[in-house]
């Protein structure tokens, strides 16, 4: 069990914080980042996550991130589709199947069962306020943090309707600082994502439908096939690109005012937001991203 914040380590060394950012399916790269940090001997004292970063972070502080990695790297696209419980209330997906599976296999029951400070970021829908979730059910907190508007259904918690924390703080460096971190390592997943959908469409004469497009088709939302529609991106691409722009802009703004000591930026722009079945690719790039900043990381931690 831990205190609400960690103001000092017993050995007197700097408190290390890890901020895991939002990014939907690109967030599986967090697993590779965590694995490589572990190989380098870096063990964060404080962990904070937003959206997919909250989901992976919860597995990490529960001691189950390796098991999660084995699970996600074995997923095929039909496995992902099978876990998407369609909804027509507040979002296309309820998210219960995925979160219940994670709760059973990868999450501790409550924050109080963890051995270090952990927190998730969510957004209060009515006011737009940034909320820091640090107590009670770990699964409920993660469920709120990943509730991407329009895609996943909002979550009611303590009388408030909550949605994805990426609307206000996609890379929660500030939350790590508030919980006592002296040095913050941040993982940001938005590098190169803006414009990706349009350029990919131009590169392919007949692009394969994305998982998001398949999902929209299942609920009867077509993309059209007349001449005008052929010149425009699909509805799924418009939604995905808009979310990418929003979160990239917010992340850049927040990181400019609240910079991390070390910024890790996995190159995962080639992954669509719903391509959760491409985890192996994302995990490997997460490892590579840590290796690219190894010298900076060791310098920030004052290690050889």
Tab-separated table of C-alpha atoms in Angstrom:
chain	number	residue	atom	x	y	z
A	1	UNK	CA	0.000	0.000	0.000
A	2	UNK	CA	1.281	3.501	-0.779
A	3	UNK	CA	0.691	7.081	0.280
A	4	UNK	CA	-1.186	9.448	-2.049
A	5	UNK	CA	2.122	10.947	-3.180
A	6	UNK	CA	5.790	10.072	-2.880
A	7	UNK	CA	7.795	13.056	-1.662
A	8	UNK	CA	11.088	11.228	-1.135
A	9	UNK	CA	12.734	7.848	-1.531
A	10	UNK	CA	14.223	6.092	1.450
A	11	UNK	CA	17.633	5.994	-0.253
A	12	UNK	CA	17.548	9.743	-0.898
A	13	UNK	CA	17.645	9.388	-4.697
A	14	UNK	CA	15.421	11.358	-7.042
A	15	UNK	CA	11.839	10.145	-7.411
A	16	UNK	CA	11.289	8.916	-10.982
A	17	UNK	CA	7.898	9.443	-12.607
A	18	UNK	CA	6.582	7.852	-15.797
A	19	UNK	CA	3.812	9.506	-17.835
A	20	UNK	CA	2.163	7.185	-20.386
A	21	UNK	CA	0.239	9.056	-23.071
A	22	UNK	CA	-2.946	8.489	-25.032
A	23	UNK	CA	-3.002	7.062	-28.549
A	24	UNK	CA	-5.511	4.191	-28.879
A	25	UNK	CA	-3.917	1.119	-30.545
A	26	UNK	CA	-0.571	2.900	-30.808
A	27	UNK	CA	-0.473	2.639	-27.023
A	28	UNK	CA	0.706	-0.969	-27.139
A	29	UNK	CA	4.098	0.678	-27.695
A	30	UNK	CA	4.009	1.468	-23.956
A	31	UNK	CA	4.545	-2.221	-23.267
A	32	UNK	CA	7.782	-2.158	-25.258
A	33	UNK	CA	8.875	1.032	-23.494
A	34	UNK	CA	8.286	-0.521	-20.080
A	35	UNK	CA	10.096	-3.722	-21.047
A	36	UNK	CA	13.137	-1.822	-22.294
A	37	UNK	CA	13.213	0.511	-19.271
A	38	UNK	CA	13.219	-2.583	-17.088
A	39	UNK	CA	16.133	-3.994	-19.083
A	40	UNK	CA	17.996	-0.721	-18.493
A	41	UNK	CA	17.398	-1.007	-14.753
A	42	UNK	CA	14.933	1.892	-14.637
A	43	UNK	CA	12.034	1.344	-12.256
A	44	UNK	CA	9.648	4.316	-12.015
A	45	UNK	CA	8.518	5.234	-8.506
A	46	UNK	CA	5.368	6.999	-9.735
A	47	UNK	CA	3.280	6.010	-12.771
A	48	UNK	CA	0.516	8.043	-14.408
A	49	UNK	CA	-1.475	7.250	-17.514
A	50	UNK	CA	-4.028	8.692	-19.873
A	51	UNK	CA	-6.392	6.584	-21.992
A	52	UNK	CA	-4.450	3.584	-23.392
A	53	UNK	CA	-1.562	4.750	-21.209
A	54	UNK	CA	-3.801	4.290	-18.173
A	55	UNK	CA	-4.714	0.774	-19.297
A	56	UNK	CA	-1.107	-0.345	-19.829
A	57	UNK	CA	0.045	1.546	-16.751
A	58	UNK	CA	-2.535	-0.222	-14.590
A	59	UNK	CA	-1.218	-3.602	-15.744
A	60	UNK	CA	2.352	-2.460	-15.060
A	61	UNK	CA	1.769	-1.329	-11.484
A	62	UNK	CA	-0.249	-4.508	-10.918
A	63	UNK	CA	2.814	-6.557	-11.905
A	64	UNK	CA	1.145	-7.989	-15.020
A	65	UNK	CA	2.509	-5.995	-17.958
A	66	UNK	CA	4.458	-8.971	-19.357
A	67	UNK	CA	1.317	-11.094	-19.291
A	68	UNK	CA	-0.562	-8.288	-21.041
A	69	UNK	CA	2.195	-8.151	-23.650
A	70	UNK	CA	1.852	-11.867	-24.370
A	71	UNK	CA	-1.906	-11.458	-24.750
A	72	UNK	CA	-1.936	-8.443	-27.059
A	73	UNK	CA	0.812	-9.717	-29.352
A	74	UNK	CA	-1.289	-12.811	-29.990
A	75	UNK	CA	-4.411	-10.897	-31.031
A	76	UNK	CA	-5.721	-11.155	-34.596
A	77	UNK	CA	-8.082	-8.573	-36.041
A	78	UNK	CA	-11.081	-10.906	-35.668
A	79	UNK	CA	-10.214	-11.293	-31.956
A	80	UNK	CA	-10.342	-7.515	-31.598
A	81	UNK	CA	-13.678	-7.261	-33.416
A	82	UNK	CA	-15.053	-10.018	-31.194
A	83	UNK	CA	-14.279	-7.981	-28.079
A	84	UNK	CA	-16.004	-4.832	-29.328
A	85	UNK	CA	-19.403	-4.826	-27.649
A	86	UNK	CA	-21.475	-2.485	-29.817
A	87	UNK	CA	-23.592	0.174	-28.166
A	88	UNK	CA	-25.965	2.921	-29.277
A	89	UNK	CA	-25.824	4.931	-26.062
A	90	UNK	CA	-23.044	7.493	-25.735
A	91	UNK	CA	-20.598	5.668	-28.023
A	92	UNK	CA	-20.226	2.870	-30.552
A	93	UNK	CA	-18.550	0.537	-28.035
A	94	UNK	CA	-19.362	-0.097	-24.383
A	95	UNK	CA	-15.886	-1.412	-23.651
A	96	UNK	CA	-17.086	-3.869	-21.027
A	97	UNK	CA	-15.637	-7.001	-22.656
A	98	UNK	CA	-12.115	-5.610	-22.916
A	99	UNK	CA	-12.059	-3.984	-19.490
A	100	UNK	CA	-13.560	-7.015	-17.749
A	101	UNK	CA	-10.947	-9.244	-19.374
A	102	UNK	CA	-8.164	-6.902	-18.256
A	103	UNK	CA	-9.630	-6.683	-14.752
A	104	UNK	CA	-9.641	-10.464	-14.459
A	105	UNK	CA	-6.153	-11.093	-15.845
A	106	UNK	CA	-4.026	-7.946	-15.481
A	107	UNK	CA	-5.344	-5.468	-12.896
A	108	UNK	CA	-5.206	-5.318	-9.120
A	109	UNK	CA	-8.631	-4.783	-7.622
A	110	UNK	CA	-8.027	-1.385	-6.009
A	111	UNK	CA	-5.476	1.414	-5.996
A	112	UNK	CA	-4.767	0.589	-2.362
A	113	UNK	CA	-3.344	-2.802	-3.388
A	114	UNK	CA	-0.557	-1.215	-5.455
A	115	UNK	CA	3.021	-0.826	-4.251
A	116	UNK	CA	3.574	2.674	-5.675
A	117	UNK	CA	1.538	5.783	-6.581
A	118	UNK	CA	-0.534	5.455	-9.741
A	119	UNK	CA	-3.171	7.738	-11.218
A	120	UNK	CA	-5.332	8.044	-14.340
A	121	UNK	CA	-6.531	11.168	-16.128
A	122	UNK	CA	-10.172	11.585	-17.128
A	123	UNK	CA	-12.331	14.490	-18.276
A	124	UNK	CA	-15.622	15.558	-16.688
A	125	UNK	CA	-18.008	15.857	-19.625
A	126	UNK	CA	-20.275	18.514	-18.094
A	127	UNK	CA	-17.531	20.991	-17.186
A	128	UNK	CA	-14.469	19.960	-19.189
A	129	UNK	CA	-12.466	19.699	-15.963
A	130	UNK	CA	-9.402	17.478	-15.757
A	131	UNK	CA	-9.862	14.833	-13.073
A	132	UNK	CA	-7.151	12.736	-11.437
A	133	UNK	CA	-8.399	9.295	-10.435
A	134	UNK	CA	-6.322	7.819	-7.590
A	135	UNK	CA	-8.579	5.697	-5.401
A	136	UNK	CA	-11.244	3.032	-5.443
A	137	UNK	CA	-11.567	0.476	-8.220
A	138	UNK	CA	-8.604	0.391	-10.602
A	139	UNK	CA	-10.753	-0.966	-13.433
A	140	UNK	CA	-13.383	1.758	-13.034
A	141	UNK	CA	-10.714	4.460	-13.190
A	142	UNK	CA	-9.164	2.981	-16.335
A	143	UNK	CA	-12.606	2.592	-17.911
A	144	UNK	CA	-13.200	6.331	-17.472
A	145	UNK	CA	-9.778	7.311	-18.779
A	146	UNK	CA	-10.171	5.319	-22.034
A	147	UNK	CA	-13.732	6.513	-22.845
A	148	UNK	CA	-12.882	8.197	-26.150
A	149	UNK	CA	-15.903	10.368	-27.095
A	150	UNK	CA	-18.032	8.911	-29.868
A	151	UNK	CA	-16.209	5.599	-29.809
A	152	UNK	CA	-16.408	4.323	-26.221
A	153	UNK	CA	-19.368	5.005	-23.967
A	154	UNK	CA	-18.882	7.579	-21.177
A	155	UNK	CA	-18.592	6.356	-17.594
A	156	UNK	CA	-20.511	7.554	-14.566
A	157	UNK	CA	-18.338	7.774	-11.452
A	158	UNK	CA	-19.401	9.397	-8.186
A	159	UNK	CA	-22.244	11.227	-9.902
A	160	UNK	CA	-20.073	12.594	-12.726
A	161	UNK	CA	-20.049	11.575	-16.374
A	162	UNK	CA	-16.434	11.031	-17.428
A	163	UNK	CA	-14.745	10.641	-20.795
A	164	UNK	CA	-11.205	10.165	-22.132
A	165	UNK	CA	-8.474	12.114	-20.362
A	166	UNK	CA	-6.813	12.819	-23.707
A	167	UNK	CA	-9.207	15.742	-24.166
A	168	UNK	CA	-7.358	17.700	-21.485
A	169	UNK	CA	-3.992	16.082	-20.681
A	170	UNK	CA	-2.835	13.440	-23.194
A	171	UNK	CA	0.629	13.038	-21.615
A	172	UNK	CA	0.203	13.562	-17.845
A	173	UNK	CA	3.592	14.993	-16.862
A	174	UNK	CA	1.893	17.449	-14.499
A	175	UNK	CA	0.196	14.602	-12.648
A	176	UNK	CA	3.535	12.840	-12.136
A	177	UNK	CA	4.961	16.053	-10.679
A	178	UNK	CA	1.952	16.439	-8.386
A	179	UNK	CA	2.495	12.922	-7.060
A	180	UNK	CA	6.084	13.741	-6.111
A	181	UNK	CA	8.219	12.945	-9.165
A	182	UNK	CA	11.532	14.825	-9.400
A	183	UNK	CA	12.403	13.396	-12.817
A	184	UNK	CA	9.653	12.612	-15.342
A	185	UNK	CA	10.006	10.266	-18.300
A	186	UNK	CA	7.116	10.831	-20.734
A	187	UNK	CA	5.911	8.639	-23.599
A	188	UNK	CA	4.131	10.568	-26.361
A	189	UNK	CA	2.503	8.679	-29.246
A	190	UNK	CA	1.375	11.446	-31.599
A	191	UNK	CA	4.515	12.011	-33.633
A	192	UNK	CA	3.705	12.044	-37.351
A	193	UNK	CA	0.043	11.038	-37.057
A	194	UNK	CA	-1.488	14.214	-38.480
A	195	UNK	CA	-2.177	13.826	-42.208
A	196	UNK	CA	-1.409	10.114	-42.131
A	197	UNK	CA	-4.864	8.958	-43.238
A	198	UNK	CA	-4.991	11.247	-46.271
A	199	UNK	CA	-1.473	10.408	-47.431
A	200	UNK	CA	-2.140	6.691	-47.022
A	201	UNK	CA	-5.245	7.041	-49.174
A	202	UNK	CA	-3.248	8.795	-51.900
A	203	UNK	CA	-0.617	6.055	-51.853
A	204	UNK	CA	-3.167	3.308	-52.481
A	205	UNK	CA	-5.570	3.081	-55.389
A	206	UNK	CA	-7.927	0.873	-53.387
A	207	UNK	CA	-6.988	0.987	-49.707
A	208	UNK	CA	-8.118	-1.834	-47.469
A	209	UNK	CA	-10.920	-0.851	-45.100
A	210	UNK	CA	-9.663	-0.068	-41.623
A	211	UNK	CA	-11.011	-1.734	-38.510
A	212	UNK	CA	-12.808	1.520	-37.711
A	213	UNK	CA	-14.475	1.424	-41.137
A	214	UNK	CA	-15.589	-2.174	-40.570
A	215	UNK	CA	-17.018	-1.185	-37.207
A	216	UNK	CA	-18.959	1.744	-38.663
A	217	UNK	CA	-20.279	-0.576	-41.358
A	218	UNK	CA	-21.564	-3.002	-38.715
A	219	UNK	CA	-23.765	-0.273	-37.223
A	220	UNK	CA	-25.016	0.872	-40.609
A	221	UNK	CA	-22.891	3.986	-41.119
A	222	UNK	CA	-21.682	3.888	-44.705
A	223	UNK	CA	-18.862	5.873	-46.264
A	224	UNK	CA	-20.544	6.338	-49.635
A	225	UNK	CA	-19.283	5.318	-53.050
A	226	UNK	CA	-20.291	8.098	-55.449
A	227	UNK	CA	-17.799	10.296	-57.261
A	228	UNK	CA	-17.708	12.936	-54.527
A	229	UNK	CA	-17.238	10.367	-51.789
A	230	UNK	CA	-14.407	8.790	-53.761
A	231	UNK	CA	-12.537	12.096	-53.589
A	232	UNK	CA	-13.043	12.485	-49.852
A	233	UNK	CA	-11.741	10.514	-46.857
A	234	UNK	CA	-14.123	8.053	-45.265
A	235	UNK	CA	-16.126	8.895	-42.154
A	236	UNK	CA	-13.811	6.651	-40.130
A	237	UNK	CA	-10.765	8.529	-41.453
A	238	UNK	CA	-12.330	11.915	-40.704
A	239	UNK	CA	-13.033	10.874	-37.110
A	240	UNK	CA	-9.583	9.319	-36.615
A	241	UNK	CA	-7.760	12.268	-38.181
A	242	UNK	CA	-9.747	14.761	-36.106
A	243	UNK	CA	-8.897	12.918	-32.894
A	244	UNK	CA	-5.235	12.785	-33.928
A	245	UNK	CA	-5.148	16.538	-34.571
A	246	UNK	CA	-6.883	17.346	-31.297
A	247	UNK	CA	-4.689	15.181	-29.103
A	248	UNK	CA	-1.458	16.139	-30.893
A	249	UNK	CA	-2.195	19.863	-30.464
A	250	UNK	CA	-3.159	19.477	-26.819
A	251	UNK	CA	-0.127	17.285	-26.091
A	252	UNK	CA	2.283	19.759	-27.686
A	253	UNK	CA	0.753	22.628	-25.752
A	254	UNK	CA	0.864	20.803	-22.411
A	255	UNK	CA	4.407	19.494	-22.951
A	256	UNK	CA	5.627	22.978	-23.864
A	257	UNK	CA	4.387	24.338	-20.546
A	258	UNK	CA	5.115	21.194	-18.504
A	259	UNK	CA	8.137	19.571	-20.175
A	260	UNK	CA	9.342	16.115	-19.300
A	261	UNK	CA	12.973	15.498	-18.428
A	262	UNK	CA	13.101	12.705	-21.011
A	263	UNK	CA	10.611	12.419	-23.878
A	264	UNK	CA	10.202	9.036	-25.575
A	265	UNK	CA	8.395	9.182	-28.931
A	266	UNK	CA	7.714	5.785	-30.519
A	267	UNK	CA	7.276	6.006	-34.288
A	268	UNK	CA	3.861	4.393	-34.580
A	269	UNK	CA	2.017	6.779	-36.910
A	270	UNK	CA	1.524	3.927	-39.391
A	271	UNK	CA	-0.948	2.272	-37.001
A	272	UNK	CA	-4.607	3.245	-37.189
A	273	UNK	CA	-6.252	4.056	-33.883
A	274	UNK	CA	-8.257	0.799	-33.931
A	275	UNK	CA	-5.531	-1.590	-35.141
A	276	UNK	CA	-5.109	-3.275	-31.798
A	277	UNK	CA	-4.131	-6.494	-33.599
A	278	UNK	CA	-0.786	-4.957	-34.670
A	279	UNK	CA	0.578	-5.020	-31.140
A	280	UNK	CA	3.828	-6.845	-31.927
A	281	UNK	CA	4.843	-4.014	-34.253
A	282	UNK	CA	4.002	-1.362	-31.662
A	283	UNK	CA	5.749	-3.182	-28.812
A	284	UNK	CA	8.979	-3.541	-30.792
A	285	UNK	CA	8.941	0.135	-31.732
A	286	UNK	CA	8.444	1.016	-28.048
A	287	UNK	CA	11.668	-0.826	-27.240
A	288	UNK	CA	13.469	0.909	-30.109
A	289	UNK	CA	12.252	4.323	-28.946
A	290	UNK	CA	13.866	3.807	-25.540
A	291	UNK	CA	17.127	2.723	-27.148
A	292	UNK	CA	17.179	5.942	-29.200
A	293	UNK	CA	17.143	8.097	-26.054
A	294	UNK	CA	19.274	5.798	-23.886
A	295	UNK	CA	22.139	8.268	-23.468
A	296	UNK	CA	19.762	11.106	-22.567
A	297	UNK	CA	17.904	8.835	-20.170
A	298	UNK	CA	21.058	7.762	-18.343
A	299	UNK	CA	22.239	11.379	-18.148
A	300	UNK	CA	18.907	12.531	-16.661
A	301	UNK	CA	19.096	9.759	-14.086
A	302	UNK	CA	22.775	10.553	-13.448
A	303	UNK	CA	23.890	7.049	-14.366
A	304	UNK	CA	26.779	5.733	-16.435
